[in-house]
mmCIF file of C-alpha atoms in Angstrom:
data_model
loop_
_atom_site.group_PDB
_atom_site.id
_atom_site.type_symbol
_atom_site.label_atom_id
_atom_site.label_comp_id
_atom_site.label_asym_id
_atom_site.label_seq_id
_atom_site.Cartn_x
_atom_site.Cartn_y
_atom_site.Cartn_z
ATOM 1 C CA MET A 1 89.741 117.718 102.727
ATOM 2 C CA CYS A 2 91.026 114.370 104.042
ATOM 3 C CA LYS A 3 93.956 112.718 102.144
ATOM 4 C CA LYS A 4 93.913 108.909 101.657
ATOM 5 C CA ILE A 5 96.203 106.191 100.753
ATOM 6 C CA PHE A 6 95.488 102.496 100.394
ATOM 7 C CA ILE A 7 97.985 100.054 101.430
ATOM 8 C CA ALA A 8 97.661 96.639 99.520
ATOM 9 C CA ALA A 9 99.974 93.693 99.179
ATOM 10 C CA THR A 10 100.761 90.763 96.865
ATOM 11 C CA GLY A 11 99.793 88.173 99.780
ATOM 12 C CA GLN A 12 100.167 87.336 103.232
ATOM 13 C CA HIS A 13 103.148 88.201 105.494
ATOM 14 C CA CYS A 14 104.538 90.841 103.274
ATOM 15 C CA GLY A 15 104.798 93.431 106.017
ATOM 16 C CA LYS A 16 101.528 95.375 105.323
ATOM 17 C CA THR A 17 100.610 96.182 108.929
ATOM 18 C CA THR A 18 104.291 96.997 109.617
ATOM 19 C CA ILE A 19 103.936 99.628 106.533
ATOM 20 C CA SER A 20 100.841 101.026 107.920
ATOM 21 C CA LEU A 21 102.118 101.448 111.498
ATOM 22 C CA SER A 22 105.302 103.366 109.882
ATOM 23 C CA LEU A 23 103.055 105.637 107.677
ATOM 24 C CA LEU A 24 100.987 106.416 110.623
ATOM 25 C CA HIS A 25 104.119 107.484 112.619
ATOM 26 C CA LEU A 26 105.272 109.569 109.686
ATOM 27 C CA ALA A 27 101.729 111.154 108.853
ATOM 28 C CA LYS A 28 101.375 112.155 112.483
ATOM 29 C CA GLN A 29 104.362 114.252 112.381
ATOM 30 C CA ARG A 30 102.689 116.283 109.586
ATOM 31 C CA TYR A 31 98.916 115.905 110.156
ATOM 32 C CA ALA A 32 96.973 117.071 113.286
ATOM 33 C CA ARG A 33 94.372 114.181 112.685
ATOM 34 C CA VAL A 34 95.547 110.746 111.234
ATOM 35 C CA GLY A 35 93.111 107.807 110.976
ATOM 36 C CA PHE A 36 93.102 104.188 109.823
ATOM 37 C CA ILE A 37 90.641 101.754 108.670
ATOM 38 C CA LYS A 38 90.869 98.167 107.736
ATOM 39 C CA PRO A 39 87.930 97.392 105.475
ATOM 40 C CA ILE A 40 87.858 93.662 105.439
ATOM 41 C CA GLY A 41 88.801 92.082 108.865
ATOM 42 C CA PRO A 42 89.671 88.398 108.397
ATOM 43 C CA LYS A 43 91.193 87.869 111.804
ATOM 44 C CA VAL A 44 88.676 88.446 114.359
ATOM 45 C CA PHE A 45 89.600 90.137 117.735
ATOM 46 C CA LYS A 46 87.635 91.861 120.531
ATOM 47 C CA LEU A 47 88.863 95.106 121.846
ATOM 48 C CA ASP A 48 87.062 96.630 124.773
ATOM 49 C CA GLY A 49 84.098 94.398 123.827
ATOM 50 C CA VAL A 50 83.984 95.495 120.225
ATOM 51 C CA GLU A 51 84.530 92.600 117.680
ATOM 52 C CA MET A 52 87.123 94.066 115.066
ATOM 53 C CA ASP A 53 90.082 92.826 112.866
ATOM 54 C CA MET A 54 93.355 91.942 114.918
ATOM 55 C CA ASP A 55 95.442 94.272 112.908
ATOM 56 C CA ALA A 56 92.939 97.376 113.306
ATOM 57 C CA ALA A 57 92.959 96.508 116.996
ATOM 58 C CA LEU A 58 96.711 96.786 117.131
ATOM 59 C CA ILE A 59 96.799 100.170 115.344
ATOM 60 C CA ALA A 60 94.095 101.376 117.688
ATOM 61 C CA SER A 61 95.950 100.337 120.700
ATOM 62 C CA ILE A 62 99.467 101.697 119.587
ATOM 63 C CA TYR A 63 97.988 105.082 118.642
ATOM 64 C CA GLY A 64 95.147 105.573 120.969
ATOM 65 C CA MET A 65 92.298 105.245 118.481
ATOM 66 C CA GLU A 66 89.989 103.046 120.489
ATOM 67 C CA ALA A 67 87.276 105.651 120.290
ATOM 68 C CA ASP A 68 87.062 104.979 116.375
ATOM 69 C CA ARG A 69 87.283 101.207 116.883
ATOM 70 C CA LYS A 70 83.745 100.279 115.232
ATOM 71 C CA LEU A 71 84.785 102.543 112.284
ATOM 72 C CA MET A 72 88.156 101.049 111.963
ATOM 73 C CA SER A 73 87.025 97.643 110.991
ATOM 74 C CA PRO A 74 83.666 97.940 109.321
ATOM 75 C CA VAL A 75 83.228 94.403 107.928
ATOM 76 C CA VAL A 76 84.408 91.590 110.125
ATOM 77 C CA VAL A 77 84.325 88.356 108.286
ATOM 78 C CA GLY A 78 84.034 85.999 111.450
ATOM 79 C CA LYS A 79 82.832 82.514 111.659
ATOM 80 C CA GLY A 80 79.813 82.017 109.512
ATOM 81 C CA TYR A 81 79.922 85.354 107.787
ATOM 82 C CA THR A 82 80.717 83.996 104.394
ATOM 83 C CA LYS A 83 77.970 81.324 104.602
ATOM 84 C CA ARG A 84 75.411 83.899 105.738
ATOM 85 C CA TYR A 85 76.508 86.186 102.840
ATOM 86 C CA LEU A 86 76.245 83.499 100.169
ATOM 87 C CA SER A 87 72.886 82.195 101.520
ATOM 88 C CA GLY A 88 71.349 85.848 101.188
ATOM 89 C CA GLU A 89 70.981 86.511 104.997
ATOM 90 C CA ILE A 90 73.377 89.508 104.248
ATOM 91 C CA ALA A 91 72.354 91.784 101.566
ATOM 92 C CA PRO A 92 74.873 91.806 98.602
ATOM 93 C CA GLU A 93 75.395 95.519 99.008
ATOM 94 C CA ALA A 94 75.766 95.489 102.767
ATOM 95 C CA PRO A 95 79.480 94.877 103.133
ATOM 96 C CA LEU A 96 80.638 97.557 100.594
ATOM 97 C CA GLU A 97 77.851 100.097 102.119
ATOM 98 C CA ALA A 98 79.295 99.642 105.475
ATOM 99 C CA ILE A 99 82.830 100.172 104.341
ATOM 100 C CA LYS A 100 81.935 103.317 102.310
ATOM 101 C CA GLN A 101 80.034 104.613 105.502
ATOM 102 C CA ALA A 102 82.767 103.829 107.932
ATOM 103 C CA CYS A 103 85.282 105.540 105.519
ATOM 104 C CA SER A 104 83.220 108.752 105.190
ATOM 105 C CA GLU A 105 82.791 109.252 108.818
ATOM 106 C CA LEU A 106 86.565 108.682 109.288
ATOM 107 C CA GLU A 107 87.350 111.236 106.411
ATOM 108 C CA ALA A 108 85.293 113.877 108.157
ATOM 109 C CA LYS A 109 87.362 113.362 111.335
ATOM 110 C CA ASN A 110 90.792 113.325 109.903
ATOM 111 C CA ASP A 111 93.329 115.052 107.658
ATOM 112 C CA PHE A 112 94.948 111.903 106.502
ATOM 113 C CA LEU A 113 93.485 108.407 106.387
ATOM 114 C CA ILE A 114 95.522 105.239 105.769
ATOM 115 C CA ILE A 115 93.322 102.185 104.321
ATOM 116 C CA GLU A 116 94.833 98.770 105.094
ATOM 117 C CA GLY A 117 93.908 95.973 102.711
ATOM 118 C CA SER A 118 93.668 92.279 103.600
ATOM 119 C CA GLY A 119 96.051 89.764 101.915
ATOM 120 C CA HIS A 120 96.430 89.816 98.264
ATOM 121 C CA GLY A 121 94.217 91.956 95.615
ATOM 122 C CA GLY A 122 91.380 89.298 95.559
ATOM 123 C CA VAL A 123 90.791 88.872 99.099
ATOM 124 C CA GLY A 124 87.027 89.539 99.907
ATOM 125 C CA SER A 125 85.750 88.425 96.668
ATOM 126 C CA VAL A 126 83.633 85.888 98.325
ATOM 127 C CA VAL A 127 81.503 88.734 99.962
ATOM 128 C CA GLY A 128 81.697 90.938 96.821
ATOM 129 C CA ILE A 129 84.279 93.265 97.932
ATOM 130 C CA ASN A 130 87.908 92.597 97.103
ATOM 131 C CA ASN A 131 90.674 94.959 97.720
ATOM 132 C CA ALA A 132 90.878 96.351 94.195
ATOM 133 C CA GLN A 133 87.244 97.116 94.348
ATOM 134 C CA ILE A 134 87.367 98.712 97.553
ATOM 135 C CA ALA A 135 90.340 100.929 96.647
ATOM 136 C CA ARG A 136 88.560 102.099 93.525
ATOM 137 C CA THR A 137 85.237 102.742 95.198
ATOM 138 C CA LEU A 138 87.051 104.830 98.013
ATOM 139 C CA ASP A 139 88.974 106.632 95.350
ATOM 140 C CA ALA A 140 92.274 106.049 97.154
ATOM 141 C CA PRO A 141 95.539 105.483 95.321
ATOM 142 C CA VAL A 142 97.310 102.389 96.092
ATOM 143 C CA LEU A 143 100.733 101.415 97.392
ATOM 144 C CA MET A 144 101.476 97.803 96.714
ATOM 145 C CA VAL A 145 103.601 95.955 99.280
ATOM 146 C CA ALA A 146 105.708 92.999 98.081
ATOM 147 C CA ALA A 147 108.362 91.052 99.834
ATOM 148 C CA GLY A 148 110.918 88.703 98.409
ATOM 149 C CA GLY A 149 113.818 88.727 95.782
ATOM 150 C CA ILE A 150 113.669 89.757 92.210
ATOM 151 C CA GLY A 151 111.608 87.094 90.456
ATOM 152 C CA CYS A 152 109.022 86.638 93.123
ATOM 153 C CA VAL A 153 108.447 90.225 93.409
ATOM 154 C CA ILE A 154 107.788 90.720 89.775
ATOM 155 C CA ASP A 155 105.592 87.534 89.461
ATOM 156 C CA SER A 156 103.324 88.380 92.342
ATOM 157 C CA VAL A 157 103.004 92.019 91.820
ATOM 158 C CA GLN A 158 102.205 91.602 88.033
ATOM 159 C CA LEU A 159 99.497 88.883 89.144
ATOM 160 C CA ASN A 160 97.891 91.625 91.554
ATOM 161 C CA LEU A 161 98.279 94.543 89.296
ATOM 162 C CA SER A 162 95.968 92.906 86.463
ATOM 163 C CA LEU A 163 93.268 92.987 89.210
ATOM 164 C CA PHE A 164 93.709 96.406 90.236
ATOM 165 C CA GLN A 165 93.956 97.775 86.652
ATOM 166 C CA GLN A 166 90.667 95.738 85.894
ATOM 167 C CA GLN A 167 88.863 97.489 88.733
ATOM 168 C CA GLY A 168 90.147 100.788 87.548
ATOM 169 C CA ALA A 169 92.309 101.272 90.876
ATOM 170 C CA GLU A 170 95.392 103.343 90.355
ATOM 171 C CA VAL A 171 98.628 101.645 91.696
ATOM 172 C CA LYS A 172 101.005 104.621 92.457
ATOM 173 C CA LEU A 173 104.035 102.590 93.955
ATOM 174 C CA ILE A 174 105.371 99.288 94.518
ATOM 175 C CA LEU A 175 106.921 98.887 98.032
ATOM 176 C CA VAL A 176 109.631 96.273 98.236
ATOM 177 C CA ASN A 177 110.020 95.024 101.838
ATOM 178 C CA LYS A 178 111.974 92.426 103.535
ATOM 179 C CA LEU A 179 115.021 93.275 101.525
ATOM 180 C CA LEU A 180 118.369 91.608 102.176
ATOM 181 C CA ALA A 181 120.709 94.373 103.381
ATOM 182 C CA GLU A 182 123.642 93.205 101.343
ATOM 183 C CA LYS A 183 121.692 92.846 98.335
ATOM 184 C CA ARG A 184 119.420 96.072 98.622
ATOM 185 C CA GLU A 185 120.719 98.266 96.032
ATOM 186 C CA GLU A 186 121.260 95.424 93.586
ATOM 187 C CA THR A 187 117.844 94.008 94.018
ATOM 188 C CA LEU A 188 116.068 97.599 93.797
ATOM 189 C CA GLY A 189 118.091 98.192 90.615
ATOM 190 C CA TYR A 190 116.848 95.173 88.700
ATOM 191 C CA LEU A 191 113.257 95.746 89.937
ATOM 192 C CA LYS A 192 113.254 99.515 88.926
ATOM 193 C CA THR A 193 114.659 98.520 85.351
ATOM 194 C CA PHE A 194 111.634 96.147 85.053
ATOM 195 C CA PHE A 195 108.923 98.169 86.475
ATOM 196 C CA GLU A 196 109.818 101.627 85.524
ATOM 197 C CA SER A 197 109.925 100.603 81.817
ATOM 198 C CA ARG A 198 106.448 99.940 82.463
ATOM 199 C CA GLN A 199 105.685 103.189 83.903
ATOM 200 C CA GLN A 200 105.368 101.809 87.394
ATOM 201 C CA LYS A 201 107.332 103.382 90.336
ATOM 202 C CA VAL A 202 109.310 101.125 92.838
ATOM 203 C CA ALA A 203 110.931 101.930 96.172
ATOM 204 C CA GLY A 204 112.497 100.029 98.841
ATOM 205 C CA ALA A 205 110.823 99.653 102.507
ATOM 206 C CA PHE A 206 112.440 97.847 105.220
ATOM 207 C CA ASP A 207 115.458 95.290 105.119
ATOM 208 C CA TYR A 208 114.775 91.777 106.511
ATOM 209 C CA SER A 209 115.283 91.959 110.472
ATOM 210 C CA PRO A 210 115.170 89.087 112.733
ATOM 211 C CA THR A 211 114.098 91.608 115.475
ATOM 212 C CA LEU A 212 110.888 92.111 113.401
ATOM 213 C CA ALA A 213 110.680 88.765 111.867
ATOM 214 C CA ASN A 214 111.061 86.496 115.214
ATOM 215 C CA PRO A 215 108.629 85.918 118.093
ATOM 216 C CA THR A 216 108.986 86.773 121.687
ATOM 217 C CA LEU A 217 108.524 84.241 124.560
ATOM 218 C CA LEU A 218 105.037 86.014 125.244
ATOM 219 C CA ASP A 219 104.240 85.214 121.648
ATOM 220 C CA LEU A 220 104.845 81.874 121.775
ATOM 221 C CA SER A 221 103.133 81.429 124.986
ATOM 222 C CA LYS A 222 100.112 82.773 123.501
ATOM 223 C CA LEU A 223 100.621 80.556 120.387
ATOM 224 C CA LEU A 224 100.531 77.382 122.564
ATOM 225 C CA LYS A 225 97.980 78.777 124.968
ATOM 226 C CA LEU A 226 100.272 77.917 128.011
ATOM 227 C CA PRO A 227 101.359 80.290 130.906
ATOM 228 C CA LEU A 228 104.945 81.269 130.922
ATOM 229 C CA GLN A 229 106.717 79.857 133.930
ATOM 230 C CA GLY A 230 109.793 81.523 135.491
ATOM 231 C CA ASP A 231 111.312 84.796 134.899
ATOM 232 C CA GLN A 232 108.580 87.229 133.635
ATOM 233 C CA GLU A 233 111.063 89.814 132.893
ATOM 234 C CA GLY A 234 112.112 87.726 129.700
ATOM 235 C CA LYS A 235 108.671 87.457 128.160
ATOM 236 C CA ASP A 236 109.609 90.188 125.501
ATOM 237 C CA ARG A 237 112.786 88.527 124.775
ATOM 238 C CA ILE A 238 112.985 88.061 121.120
ATOM 239 C CA ILE A 239 113.604 84.237 120.166
ATOM 240 C CA ASN A 240 116.431 84.160 117.336
ATOM 241 C CA HIS A 241 116.720 80.342 117.140
ATOM 242 C CA ILE A 242 114.744 77.216 117.952
ATOM 243 C CA GLN A 243 116.739 74.302 118.830
ATOM 244 C CA LEU A 244 115.797 70.532 119.471
ATOM 245 C CA GLY A 245 117.636 69.032 122.373
ATOM 246 C CA ALA A 246 117.990 65.719 120.878
ATOM 247 C CA ALA A 247 121.888 65.489 121.148
ATOM 248 C CA SER A 248 124.000 64.978 124.290
ATOM 249 C CA SER A 249 123.698 67.724 127.017
ATOM 250 C CA GLN A 250 127.462 68.910 126.232
ATOM 251 C CA ARG A 251 126.556 68.850 122.537
ATOM 252 C CA VAL A 252 123.278 70.765 122.935
ATOM 253 C CA ILE A 253 124.746 73.436 125.188
ATOM 254 C CA ASP A 254 127.864 73.756 122.725
ATOM 255 C CA THR A 255 125.843 74.571 119.825
ATOM 256 C CA LEU A 256 123.395 77.068 121.421
ATOM 257 C CA GLN A 257 123.239 80.284 119.349
ATOM 258 C CA ASP A 258 122.311 83.771 120.284
ATOM 259 C CA SER A 259 118.724 83.727 122.015
ATOM 260 C CA THR A 260 117.822 80.141 121.559
ATOM 261 C CA LEU A 261 114.589 78.520 122.905
ATOM 262 C CA LEU A 262 115.482 74.942 123.672
ATOM 263 C CA ILE A 263 112.885 72.093 123.286
ATOM 264 C CA THR A 264 113.517 69.136 125.450
ATOM 265 C CA THR A 265 111.423 66.365 126.747
ATOM 266 C CA SER A 266 110.456 65.703 130.291
ATOM 267 C CA SER A 267 112.584 62.555 130.443
ATOM 268 C CA ARG A 268 115.899 64.565 129.884
ATOM 269 C CA ASP A 269 116.634 65.313 133.403
ATOM 270 C CA GLU A 270 120.269 66.062 132.845
ATOM 271 C CA LEU A 271 119.475 68.549 129.974
ATOM 272 C CA ILE A 272 116.840 70.391 131.945
ATOM 273 C CA VAL A 273 119.138 70.717 135.296
ATOM 274 C CA THR A 274 122.034 71.760 132.822
ATOM 275 C CA ALA A 275 120.042 74.430 131.079
ATOM 276 C CA SER A 276 118.587 75.666 134.460
ATOM 277 C CA ALA A 277 121.970 76.152 135.915
ATOM 278 C CA LEU A 278 123.530 77.766 132.973
ATOM 279 C CA TYR A 279 120.666 80.372 132.754
ATOM 280 C CA ASN A 280 122.029 82.176 135.726
ATOM 281 C CA ILE A 281 125.501 82.556 134.003
ATOM 282 C CA PRO A 282 125.669 85.714 132.081
ATOM 283 C CA ALA A 283 127.577 84.436 129.202
ATOM 284 C CA TYR A 284 124.822 81.691 128.724
ATOM 285 C CA ARG A 285 121.892 83.734 129.521
ATOM 286 C CA ARG A 286 122.598 85.565 126.228
ATOM 287 C CA LYS A 287 122.289 82.519 124.349
ATOM 288 C CA LEU A 288 119.595 80.484 126.359
ATOM 289 C CA ALA A 289 116.127 82.349 126.388
ATOM 290 C CA GLY A 290 114.087 79.706 127.793
ATOM 291 C CA VAL A 291 112.922 76.119 127.411
ATOM 292 C CA VAL A 292 109.850 74.400 126.172
ATOM 293 C CA ILE A 293 109.246 70.946 127.730
ATOM 294 C CA PRO A 294 106.839 68.817 125.776
ATOM 295 C CA GLY A 295 105.306 65.375 126.616
ATOM 296 C CA SER A 296 102.837 63.777 128.942
ATOM 297 C CA ALA A 297 105.416 62.098 131.306
ATOM 298 C CA PRO A 298 105.788 64.289 134.382
ATOM 299 C CA VAL A 299 109.208 65.910 135.118
ATOM 300 C CA SER A 300 110.977 64.448 138.220
ATOM 301 C CA ALA A 301 110.430 66.323 141.417
ATOM 302 C CA ILE A 302 114.015 67.049 142.072
ATOM 303 C CA THR A 303 114.386 68.281 138.352
ATOM 304 C CA GLN A 304 111.160 70.365 138.732
ATOM 305 C CA ARG A 305 112.659 72.078 141.888
ATOM 306 C CA ILE A 306 115.798 72.843 140.242
ATOM 307 C CA LEU A 307 113.911 74.304 137.107
ATOM 308 C CA ASP A 308 111.669 76.455 139.267
ATOM 309 C CA ASP A 309 114.569 77.674 141.565
ATOM 310 C CA SER A 310 116.785 78.765 138.468
ATOM 311 C CA ASN A 311 113.882 80.904 137.406
ATOM 312 C CA ILE A 312 114.607 80.134 133.679
ATOM 313 C CA PRO A 313 111.549 81.143 131.712
ATOM 314 C CA TYR A 314 109.698 77.750 130.473
ATOM 315 C CA LEU A 315 106.568 76.483 128.959
ATOM 316 C CA ARG A 316 105.089 72.990 129.829
ATOM 317 C CA THR A 317 103.188 71.396 127.030
ATOM 318 C CA SER A 318 101.415 67.929 126.628
ATOM 319 C CA GLN A 319 102.051 68.031 122.823
ATOM 320 C CA ASN A 320 104.777 65.554 121.608
ATOM 321 C CA THR A 321 108.036 66.812 120.677
ATOM 322 C CA ALA A 322 107.621 66.680 116.860
ATOM 323 C CA GLU A 323 104.345 68.495 117.137
ATOM 324 C CA THR A 324 105.745 71.187 119.319
ATOM 325 C CA PHE A 325 108.718 71.847 117.098
ATOM 326 C CA ILE A 326 106.562 72.113 113.883
ATOM 327 C CA THR A 327 104.135 74.504 115.666
ATOM 328 C CA LEU A 328 106.893 76.768 116.664
ATOM 329 C CA THR A 329 109.019 76.769 113.561
ATOM 330 C CA GLU A 330 106.230 77.177 111.255
ATOM 331 C CA HIS A 331 104.662 79.976 113.224
ATOM 332 C CA VAL A 332 104.740 83.481 111.462
ATOM 333 C CA SER A 333 105.301 86.203 114.078
ATOM 334 C CA LYS A 334 102.909 89.158 114.059
ATOM 335 C CA ILE A 335 103.430 92.435 116.079
ATOM 336 C CA THR A 336 101.467 93.072 119.096
ATOM 337 C CA ALA A 337 100.851 96.017 121.108
ATOM 338 C CA ASP A 338 103.143 94.461 123.764
ATOM 339 C CA ASP A 339 106.191 94.459 121.498
ATOM 340 C CA LYS A 340 107.726 97.740 122.537
ATOM 341 C CA GLU A 341 110.991 96.904 121.191
ATOM 342 C CA LYS A 342 109.589 96.113 117.749
ATOM 343 C CA ILE A 343 107.302 99.100 117.512
ATOM 344 C CA ASP A 344 110.210 101.431 118.482
ATOM 345 C CA LEU A 345 112.299 99.831 115.898
ATOM 346 C CA ILE A 346 109.675 100.116 113.291
ATOM 347 C CA LYS A 347 109.041 103.955 114.068
ATOM 348 C CA SER A 348 112.719 104.849 114.134
ATOM 349 C CA THR A 349 113.610 102.924 111.030
ATOM 350 C CA ALA A 350 110.733 104.447 109.066
ATOM 351 C CA GLU A 351 112.204 107.991 109.360
ATOM 352 C CA SER A 352 115.184 106.923 107.522
ATOM 353 C CA VAL A 353 113.580 104.404 105.257
ATOM 354 C CA PHE A 354 110.698 106.196 103.782
ATOM 355 C CA ASP A 355 110.470 109.858 101.926
ATOM 356 C CA PHE A 356 106.970 110.697 103.282
ATOM 357 C CA ASP A 357 107.096 113.650 100.822
ATOM 358 C CA VAL A 358 106.821 111.319 97.911
ATOM 359 C CA ILE A 359 103.963 109.254 99.650
ATOM 360 C CA ASP A 360 102.159 112.373 100.656
ATOM 361 C CA ALA A 361 102.235 113.612 97.205
ATOM 362 C CA MET A 362 100.738 110.479 95.997
ATOM 363 C CA SER A 363 97.655 110.569 98.186
ATOM 364 C CA ARG A 364 94.347 111.840 97.294
#
């Protein structure tokens, strides 16, 4: 009989997919057949011609589950789906029936099944299948992922717990993610005091990690929908800082931090030339990851030649500087199948962070 666990969250960007990836890694060390399903897919992606949720596609690619891709994402809420459901074109019972059928088929093929929810507990209500309803219908115990400090974790968990309790879904464990390493024990101590007095178990997940949180050059290339020029070996480099090149060239270079992406307009010839020259000096290559050049004005011919000859990675966009800076700094990086460094870090860290015996005992 297949054991199941439902990974819920208090909201977006808590690290739910990272937790799923981790538990898949640990489950595979114990069970011969491990499966994954994301019942509601709000982020549409095509994998080998099959439309599915982006997170389900990521898991399928990492763990070689492509053969089950249709089952892994039974309800994809693409463009127009909500309107078709509300107008009656999609039968009210159709989404939940599709989820139940896909889950049943995956249970028959696996010994352990990870079910990943979408966003907070209420996501999916508009099409009659929120996360709490799905967890209860599939009879899957729930791990709820929350991220933040003390107060925000308590507030967000309490808000979501009420919905799961209302639906009769059993929340077995609160997993606190993205903890500050220096405050980990103190934070978990206060949270355990609060929740365990209410008969709710709490455990720590990952500490906050810039390696996991920050984007790669390739990620930003995809975000801006622009080709990455220059050194392609740098595409997987993780960007730790984004700096606006508004000051003098000397001041900008003096204030570069570790793995900085520099934004400078096409008219700043002296700064582009300086950055290009410094990229090939080892001490500066550690600090300078690449350049983004916004604006509609062309780069001068001689500057463009120096830029290309240096092989520094760069992106050229027609957006203005302010738009580019906002787009890059507000972007929340999501793990992709190409992020080998991040995936390897997640797997190795999971083995020391999680007690899979406890989680396995909670599954049903």
